[in-house]
Amino acid sequence: SQQGEEDPQALSIQEGENATMNCSYKTSINNLQWYRQNSGRGLVHLILIRSNEREKHSGRLRVTLDTSKKSSSLLITASRAADTASYFCAAYVISNFGNEKLTFGTGTRLTIIP
Amino acid sequence: GAVVSQHPSRVICKSGTSVKIECRSLDFQATTMFWYRQFPKQSLMLMATSNEGSKATYEQGVEKDKFLINHASLTLSTLTVTSAHPEDSSFYICSASTGNYGYTFGSGTRLTVV
């Protein structure tokens, strides 16, 4: 079953504005990762935040994690047309059998309007 | 960086035939690979975890006799969709664990069963 729910499902903003996407997950995690997917392509890893971290930055990306609320957010500042893509959070968990697993949220389709 | 090559990128096959998709780690050894399925405008659903030299671990609801996974070497995992039907049409993506919680994804395979 899906690990996470993301909102909004779709987001359209003007170029230059900031975009915020939220992710909620259900179980305990080791870390949470954010990925980007351009239409019909594979996924590109953006950023990883560990369960003991609360905030992380990478360039124009800022990720927060609240393990008490089982939620995370991805902020893209000063958006560009090239940021148009789908963004997914993914929870890294270890199963009861010791297997690692990366399960994805429902995704946010971001459209940047030039 | 770690690169995963997935082939073919697109395939059209007739109903009832089988299709093989390859996933290769090009510059690293991948003891664990993952196979996902993605329907249009939806998220990635983990189908199975492929372990080199052992049987794959399938997610609940995924038919192991229909989706055959072979991980015979540290750089190659294959997914064979047997007796394909139109409902199997989807986007299939593989990924490989690069260690330290990192994952690299293939560019995906668009399967269309006619």
PDB file of C-alpha atoms in Angstrom:
ATOM      1  CA  SER A   1       0.000   0.000   0.000  1.00  0.00           C
ATOM      2  CA  GLN A   2       1.055   3.569  -0.491  1.00  0.00           C
ATOM      3  CA  GLN A   3       3.254   4.870   2.275  1.00  0.00           C
ATOM      4  CA  GLY A   4       2.585   8.553   1.913  1.00  0.00           C
ATOM      5  CA  GLU A   5       0.033  11.064   0.932  1.00  0.00           C
ATOM      6  CA  GLU A   6       1.058  14.306  -0.672  1.00  0.00           C
ATOM      7  CA  ASP A   7      -0.693  17.549  -1.051  1.00  0.00           C
ATOM      8  CA  PRO A   8      -1.470  19.354  -3.089  1.00  0.00           C
ATOM      9  CA  GLN A   9      -1.913  16.839  -5.898  1.00  0.00           C
ATOM     10  CA  ALA A  10      -1.285  19.612  -8.383  1.00  0.00           C
ATOM     11  CA  LEU A  11       0.190  23.080  -8.015  1.00  0.00           C
ATOM     12  CA  SER A  12       0.575  25.881 -10.564  1.00  0.00           C
ATOM     13  CA  ILE A  13       2.537  28.986  -9.725  1.00  0.00           C
ATOM     14  CA  GLN A  14       4.202  31.876 -11.500  1.00  0.00           C
ATOM     15  CA  GLU A  15       7.887  31.703 -12.207  1.00  0.00           C
ATOM     16  CA  GLY A  16       9.841  33.251  -9.382  1.00  0.00           C
ATOM     17  CA  GLU A  17       7.361  32.282  -6.699  1.00  0.00           C
ATOM     18  CA  ASN A  18       8.031  29.669  -4.051  1.00  0.00           C
ATOM     19  CA  ALA A  19       6.428  26.227  -4.215  1.00  0.00           C
ATOM     20  CA  THR A  20       5.616  24.181  -1.136  1.00  0.00           C
ATOM     21  CA  MET A  21       4.635  20.542  -1.191  1.00  0.00           C
ATOM     22  CA  ASN A  22       3.662  18.446   1.801  1.00  0.00           C
ATOM     23  CA  CYS A  23       3.962  14.761   2.511  1.00  0.00           C
ATOM     24  CA  SER A  24       2.495  12.646   5.274  1.00  0.00           C
ATOM     25  CA  TYR A  25       3.508   9.085   6.004  1.00  0.00           C
ATOM     26  CA  LYS A  26       2.145   6.305   8.146  1.00  0.00           C
ATOM     27  CA  THR A  27       4.884   4.287   9.788  1.00  0.00           C
ATOM     28  CA  SER A  28       8.190   4.931  11.481  1.00  0.00           C
ATOM     29  CA  ILE A  29      10.947   5.755   9.045  1.00  0.00           C
ATOM     30  CA  ASN A  30      14.707   5.694   8.928  1.00  0.00           C
ATOM     31  CA  ASN A  31      14.815   8.591   6.526  1.00  0.00           C
ATOM     32  CA  LEU A  32      12.649  10.384   4.025  1.00  0.00           C
ATOM     33  CA  GLN A  33      13.690  11.254   0.500  1.00  0.00           C
ATOM     34  CA  TRP A  34      12.353  13.577  -2.153  1.00  0.00           C
ATOM     35  CA  TYR A  35      12.484  12.803  -5.851  1.00  0.00           C
ATOM     36  CA  ARG A  36      11.637  14.613  -9.028  1.00  0.00           C
ATOM     37  CA  GLN A  37      10.193  13.028 -12.159  1.00  0.00           C
ATOM     38  CA  ASN A  38       9.859  14.686 -15.502  1.00  0.00           C
ATOM     39  CA  SER A  39       6.976  13.365 -17.593  1.00  0.00           C
ATOM     40  CA  GLY A  40       7.584   9.802 -18.754  1.00  0.00           C
ATOM     41  CA  ARG A  41      11.076   9.642 -17.319  1.00  0.00           C
ATOM     42  CA  GLY A  42      12.883   8.083 -14.419  1.00  0.00           C
ATOM     43  CA  LEU A  43      13.325   9.628 -11.019  1.00  0.00           C
ATOM     44  CA  VAL A  44      16.035  11.985  -9.884  1.00  0.00           C
ATOM     45  CA  HIS A  45      17.025  12.082  -6.245  1.00  0.00           C
ATOM     46  CA  LEU A  46      16.775  15.556  -4.756  1.00  0.00           C
ATOM     47  CA  ILE A  47      17.422  15.362  -1.066  1.00  0.00           C
ATOM     48  CA  LEU A  48      17.432  12.989   1.887  1.00  0.00           C
ATOM     49  CA  ILE A  49      16.555  13.912   5.423  1.00  0.00           C
ATOM     50  CA  ARG A  50      17.233  11.521   8.273  1.00  0.00           C
ATOM     51  CA  SER A  51      14.749  10.828  11.027  1.00  0.00           C
ATOM     52  CA  ASN A  52      16.879  12.716  13.546  1.00  0.00           C
ATOM     53  CA  GLU A  53      17.045  15.833  11.382  1.00  0.00           C
ATOM     54  CA  ARG A  54      14.450  18.562  11.287  1.00  0.00           C
ATOM     55  CA  GLU A  55      15.529  20.666   8.339  1.00  0.00           C
ATOM     56  CA  LYS A  56      17.872  20.365   5.416  1.00  0.00           C
ATOM     57  CA  HIS A  57      18.877  22.642   2.573  1.00  0.00           C
ATOM     58  CA  SER A  58      20.259  22.012  -0.876  1.00  0.00           C
ATOM     59  CA  GLY A  59      20.498  24.957  -3.234  1.00  0.00           C
ATOM     60  CA  ARG A  60      16.961  26.272  -3.756  1.00  0.00           C
ATOM     61  CA  LEU A  61      15.472  23.299  -1.931  1.00  0.00           C
ATOM     62  CA  ARG A  62      14.503  23.233   1.702  1.00  0.00           C
ATOM     63  CA  VAL A  63      13.080  20.137   3.345  1.00  0.00           C
ATOM     64  CA  THR A  64      11.590  19.856   6.799  1.00  0.00           C
ATOM     65  CA  LEU A  65      10.670  16.767   8.741  1.00  0.00           C
ATOM     66  CA  ASP A  66       8.347  16.453  11.717  1.00  0.00           C
ATOM     67  CA  THR A  67       8.447  12.886  12.959  1.00  0.00           C
ATOM     68  CA  SER A  68       5.869  13.576  15.666  1.00  0.00           C
ATOM     69  CA  LYS A  69       3.360  14.484  12.959  1.00  0.00           C
ATOM     70  CA  LYS A  70       4.806  12.046  10.445  1.00  0.00           C
ATOM     71  CA  SER A  71       5.045  14.788   7.890  1.00  0.00           C
ATOM     72  CA  SER A  72       7.570  16.477   5.650  1.00  0.00           C
ATOM     73  CA  SER A  73       7.571  19.459   3.357  1.00  0.00           C
ATOM     74  CA  LEU A  74       9.579  20.435   0.312  1.00  0.00           C
ATOM     75  CA  LEU A  75      10.033  24.104  -0.490  1.00  0.00           C
ATOM     76  CA  ILE A  76      11.413  25.220  -3.832  1.00  0.00           C
ATOM     77  CA  THR A  77      12.372  28.863  -3.765  1.00  0.00           C
ATOM     78  CA  ALA A  78      12.533  31.239  -6.718  1.00  0.00           C
ATOM     79  CA  SER A  79      10.918  28.693  -9.010  1.00  0.00           C
ATOM     80  CA  ARG A  80      11.943  28.345 -12.633  1.00  0.00           C
ATOM     81  CA  ALA A  81      10.110  26.968 -15.643  1.00  0.00           C
ATOM     82  CA  ALA A  82      12.539  24.036 -15.605  1.00  0.00           C
ATOM     83  CA  ASP A  83      11.213  23.038 -12.177  1.00  0.00           C
ATOM     84  CA  THR A  84       8.006  21.848 -13.830  1.00  0.00           C
ATOM     85  CA  ALA A  85       7.785  18.164 -12.929  1.00  0.00           C
ATOM     86  CA  SER A  86       6.193  15.735 -10.505  1.00  0.00           C
ATOM     87  CA  TYR A  87       7.678  15.574  -7.037  1.00  0.00           C
ATOM     88  CA  PHE A  88       7.457  12.543  -4.786  1.00  0.00           C
ATOM     89  CA  CYS A  89       8.379  11.903  -1.214  1.00  0.00           C
ATOM     90  CA  ALA A  90       9.602   8.426  -0.401  1.00  0.00           C
ATOM     91  CA  ALA A  91       9.935   6.825   2.979  1.00  0.00           C
ATOM     92  CA  TYR A  92      12.836   4.502   3.667  1.00  0.00           C
ATOM     93  CA  VAL A  93      11.798   1.733   5.998  1.00  0.00           C
ATOM     94  CA  ILE A  94      13.231  -1.547   7.142  1.00  0.00           C
ATOM     95  CA  SER A  95      10.669  -4.338   7.114  1.00  0.00           C
ATOM     96  CA  ASN A  96      10.240  -6.872   9.880  1.00  0.00           C
ATOM     97  CA  PHE A  97      12.305  -9.245   7.761  1.00  0.00           C
ATOM     98  CA  GLY A  98      15.187  -6.796   7.603  1.00  0.00           C
ATOM     99  CA  ASN A  99      14.570  -5.808   3.995  1.00  0.00           C
ATOM    100  CA  GLU A 100      15.010  -2.215   2.997  1.00  0.00           C
ATOM    101  CA  LYS A 101      12.172  -0.608   1.136  1.00  0.00           C
ATOM    102  CA  LEU A 102      11.507   2.771  -0.428  1.00  0.00           C
ATOM    103  CA  THR A 103       7.802   3.491  -0.733  1.00  0.00           C
ATOM    104  CA  PHE A 104       6.481   6.548  -2.499  1.00  0.00           C
ATOM    105  CA  GLY A 105       3.869   9.139  -1.785  1.00  0.00           C
ATOM    106  CA  THR A 106       1.144  10.058  -4.211  1.00  0.00           C
ATOM    107  CA  GLY A 107       3.121  12.940  -5.705  1.00  0.00           C
ATOM    108  CA  THR A 108       2.578  16.594  -6.511  1.00  0.00           C
ATOM    109  CA  ARG A 109       2.473  17.783 -10.111  1.00  0.00           C
ATOM    110  CA  LEU A 110       4.128  21.175 -10.170  1.00  0.00           C
ATOM    111  CA  THR A 111       3.679  23.539 -13.092  1.00  0.00           C
ATOM    112  CA  ILE A 112       5.682  26.731 -13.279  1.00  0.00           C
ATOM    113  CA  ILE A 113       4.106  29.349 -15.487  1.00  0.00           C
ATOM    114  CA  PRO A 114       6.691  31.498 -17.277  1.00  0.00           C
TER     115      PRO A 114
ATOM    116  CA  GLY B   1      27.801   9.036 -10.081  1.00  0.00           C
ATOM    117  CA  ALA B   2      25.990   5.738 -10.038  1.00  0.00           C
ATOM    118  CA  VAL B   3      24.092   5.076 -13.238  1.00  0.00           C
ATOM    119  CA  VAL B   4      21.362   2.562 -13.937  1.00  0.00           C
ATOM    120  CA  SER B   5      20.532   1.731 -17.512  1.00  0.00           C
ATOM    121  CA  GLN B   6      17.081   0.358 -18.287  1.00  0.00           C
ATOM    122  CA  HIS B   7      16.208  -1.186 -21.609  1.00  0.00           C
ATOM    123  CA  PRO B   8      14.073  -0.997 -23.655  1.00  0.00           C
ATOM    124  CA  SER B   9      12.616   2.458 -23.105  1.00  0.00           C
ATOM    125  CA  ARG B  10       9.486   1.567 -25.040  1.00  0.00           C
ATOM    126  CA  VAL B  11       7.990  -1.730 -26.112  1.00  0.00           C
ATOM    127  CA  ILE B  12       4.773  -2.710 -27.797  1.00  0.00           C
ATOM    128  CA  CYS B  13       3.783  -6.337 -27.721  1.00  0.00           C
ATOM    129  CA  LYS B  14       0.828  -8.477 -28.608  1.00  0.00           C
ATOM    130  CA  SER B  15      -1.457  -9.834 -25.962  1.00  0.00           C
ATOM    131  CA  GLY B  16      -0.302 -13.237 -24.772  1.00  0.00           C
ATOM    132  CA  THR B  17       3.373 -12.723 -25.459  1.00  0.00           C
ATOM    133  CA  SER B  18       6.152 -12.146 -22.939  1.00  0.00           C
ATOM    134  CA  VAL B  19       8.357  -9.113 -22.591  1.00  0.00           C
ATOM    135  CA  LYS B  20      11.704  -8.821 -20.850  1.00  0.00           C
ATOM    136  CA  ILE B  21      12.970  -5.595 -19.343  1.00  0.00           C
ATOM    137  CA  GLU B  22      16.603  -5.222 -18.322  1.00  0.00           C
ATOM    138  CA  CYS B  23      18.072  -3.090 -15.593  1.00  0.00           C
ATOM    139  CA  ARG B  24      21.849  -2.715 -15.436  1.00  0.00           C
ATOM    140  CA  SER B  25      24.050  -0.929 -12.958  1.00  0.00           C
ATOM    141  CA  LEU B  26      26.818   0.538 -15.099  1.00  0.00           C
ATOM    142  CA  ASP B  27      29.526   1.575 -12.710  1.00  0.00           C
ATOM    143  CA  PHE B  28      28.698  -0.104  -9.462  1.00  0.00           C
ATOM    144  CA  GLN B  29      27.566  -3.429  -8.112  1.00  0.00           C
ATOM    145  CA  ALA B  30      23.975  -3.647  -7.025  1.00  0.00           C
ATOM    146  CA  THR B  31      23.135  -6.500  -4.712  1.00  0.00           C
ATOM    147  CA  THR B  32      19.606  -5.177  -4.400  1.00  0.00           C
ATOM    148  CA  MET B  33      17.405  -3.804  -7.135  1.00  0.00           C
ATOM    149  CA  PHE B  34      13.782  -2.774  -7.032  1.00  0.00           C
ATOM    150  CA  TRP B  35      11.025  -2.917  -9.599  1.00  0.00           C
ATOM    151  CA  TYR B  36       8.206  -0.392  -9.630  1.00  0.00           C
ATOM    152  CA  ARG B  37       5.110   0.068 -11.699  1.00  0.00           C
ATOM    153  CA  GLN B  38       3.558   3.424 -12.420  1.00  0.00           C
ATOM    154  CA  PHE B  39       0.184   4.116 -14.008  1.00  0.00           C
ATOM    155  CA  PRO B  40      -0.430   7.470 -15.705  1.00  0.00           C
ATOM    156  CA  LYS B  41      -0.448  10.387 -13.318  1.00  0.00           C
ATOM    157  CA  GLN B  42      -0.028   8.076 -10.368  1.00  0.00           C
ATOM    158  CA  SER B  43       2.764   7.238  -7.999  1.00  0.00           C
ATOM    159  CA  LEU B  44       5.281   4.415  -8.122  1.00  0.00           C
ATOM    160  CA  MET B  45       4.115   1.151  -6.640  1.00  0.00           C
ATOM    161  CA  LEU B  46       6.814  -1.232  -5.494  1.00  0.00           C
ATOM    162  CA  MET B  47       6.335  -4.609  -7.148  1.00  0.00           C
ATOM    163  CA  ALA B  48       9.296  -6.580  -5.921  1.00  0.00           C
ATOM    164  CA  THR B  49      12.762  -6.459  -4.484  1.00  0.00           C
ATOM    165  CA  SER B  50      15.393  -8.272  -6.489  1.00  0.00           C
ATOM    166  CA  ASN B  51      18.319  -9.768  -4.631  1.00  0.00           C
ATOM    167  CA  GLU B  52      21.392 -11.036  -6.411  1.00  0.00           C
ATOM    168  CA  GLY B  53      21.673 -14.790  -6.175  1.00  0.00           C
ATOM    169  CA  SER B  54      18.387 -15.358  -4.389  1.00  0.00           C
ATOM    170  CA  LYS B  55      14.686 -15.272  -5.019  1.00  0.00           C
ATOM    171  CA  ALA B  56      12.951 -11.957  -5.379  1.00  0.00           C
ATOM    172  CA  THR B  57      10.639 -10.700  -2.684  1.00  0.00           C
ATOM    173  CA  TYR B  58       7.260  -9.717  -4.065  1.00  0.00           C
ATOM    174  CA  GLU B  59       4.848  -7.202  -2.623  1.00  0.00           C
ATOM    175  CA  GLN B  60       1.398  -8.287  -1.630  1.00  0.00           C
ATOM    176  CA  GLY B  61      -0.886  -8.650  -4.607  1.00  0.00           C
ATOM    177  CA  VAL B  62       1.896  -8.983  -7.181  1.00  0.00           C
ATOM    178  CA  GLU B  63       1.807 -12.292  -9.047  1.00  0.00           C
ATOM    179  CA  LYS B  64       5.284 -13.759  -8.990  1.00  0.00           C
ATOM    180  CA  ASP B  65       4.492 -16.200 -11.779  1.00  0.00           C
ATOM    181  CA  LYS B  66       3.430 -13.364 -14.013  1.00  0.00           C
ATOM    182  CA  PHE B  67       6.246 -10.971 -13.218  1.00  0.00           C
ATOM    183  CA  LEU B  68       9.384 -13.064 -13.275  1.00  0.00           C
ATOM    184  CA  ILE B  69      12.459 -11.459 -11.795  1.00  0.00           C
ATOM    185  CA  ASN B  70      15.984 -12.687 -12.281  1.00  0.00           C
ATOM    186  CA  HIS B  71      19.013 -11.129 -10.636  1.00  0.00           C
ATOM    187  CA  ALA B  72      21.785 -13.422 -11.748  1.00  0.00           C
ATOM    188  CA  SER B  73      24.667 -10.979 -11.468  1.00  0.00           C
ATOM    189  CA  LEU B  74      25.643  -7.958  -9.434  1.00  0.00           C
ATOM    190  CA  THR B  75      24.970  -5.660 -12.361  1.00  0.00           C
ATOM    191  CA  LEU B  76      21.854  -7.054 -14.007  1.00  0.00           C
ATOM    192  CA  SER B  77      18.275  -7.639 -12.972  1.00  0.00           C
ATOM    193  CA  THR B  78      15.538  -8.540 -15.416  1.00  0.00           C
ATOM    194  CA  LEU B  79      11.767  -8.353 -15.196  1.00  0.00           C
ATOM    195  CA  THR B  80       9.785 -10.562 -17.549  1.00  0.00           C
ATOM    196  CA  VAL B  81       6.100  -9.868 -17.958  1.00  0.00           C
ATOM    197  CA  THR B  82       4.679 -13.216 -19.007  1.00  0.00           C
ATOM    198  CA  SER B  83       1.514 -13.673 -21.042  1.00  0.00           C
ATOM    199  CA  ALA B  84       1.023  -9.945 -21.158  1.00  0.00           C
ATOM    200  CA  HIS B  85      -2.454  -8.479 -21.337  1.00  0.00           C
ATOM    201  CA  PRO B  86      -3.614  -4.921 -22.034  1.00  0.00           C
ATOM    202  CA  GLU B  87      -4.064  -4.288 -18.303  1.00  0.00           C
ATOM    203  CA  ASP B  88      -0.327  -4.860 -17.893  1.00  0.00           C
ATOM    204  CA  SER B  89       0.331  -1.772 -19.975  1.00  0.00           C
ATOM    205  CA  SER B  90       2.174   0.585 -17.698  1.00  0.00           C
ATOM    206  CA  PHE B  91       5.454   2.352 -17.001  1.00  0.00           C
ATOM    207  CA  TYR B  92       7.954   0.064 -15.295  1.00  0.00           C
ATOM    208  CA  ILE B  93      10.927   1.535 -13.451  1.00  0.00           C
ATOM    209  CA  CYS B  94      13.843  -0.175 -11.790  1.00  0.00           C
ATOM    210  CA  SER B  95      16.173   1.184  -9.183  1.00  0.00           C
ATOM    211  CA  ALA B  96      19.325   0.006  -7.516  1.00  0.00           C
ATOM    212  CA  SER B  97      20.556   0.541  -4.027  1.00  0.00           C
ATOM    213  CA  THR B  98      23.858   2.376  -4.038  1.00  0.00           C
ATOM    214  CA  GLY B  99      24.400   2.080  -0.328  1.00  0.00           C
ATOM    215  CA  ASN B 100      24.076   4.635   2.429  1.00  0.00           C
ATOM    216  CA  TYR B 101      20.329   4.887   1.727  1.00  0.00           C
ATOM    217  CA  GLY B 102      20.945   6.048  -1.817  1.00  0.00           C
ATOM    218  CA  TYR B 103      19.001   4.854  -4.827  1.00  0.00           C
ATOM    219  CA  THR B 104      19.513   5.365  -8.518  1.00  0.00           C
ATOM    220  CA  PHE B 105      16.645   4.905 -10.926  1.00  0.00           C
ATOM    221  CA  GLY B 106      16.501   3.719 -14.482  1.00  0.00           C
ATOM    222  CA  SER B 107      14.781   5.849 -17.088  1.00  0.00           C
ATOM    223  CA  GLY B 108      11.798   3.528 -17.227  1.00  0.00           C
ATOM    224  CA  THR B 109      10.119   1.293 -19.783  1.00  0.00           C
ATOM    225  CA  ARG B 110       6.791   2.138 -21.347  1.00  0.00           C
ATOM    226  CA  LEU B 111       5.003  -1.149 -22.018  1.00  0.00           C
ATOM    227  CA  THR B 112       1.980  -1.191 -24.279  1.00  0.00           C
ATOM    228  CA  VAL B 113       0.138  -4.452 -24.784  1.00  0.00           C
ATOM    229  CA  VAL B 114      -2.162  -4.517 -27.787  1.00  0.00           C
TER     230      VAL B 114
END
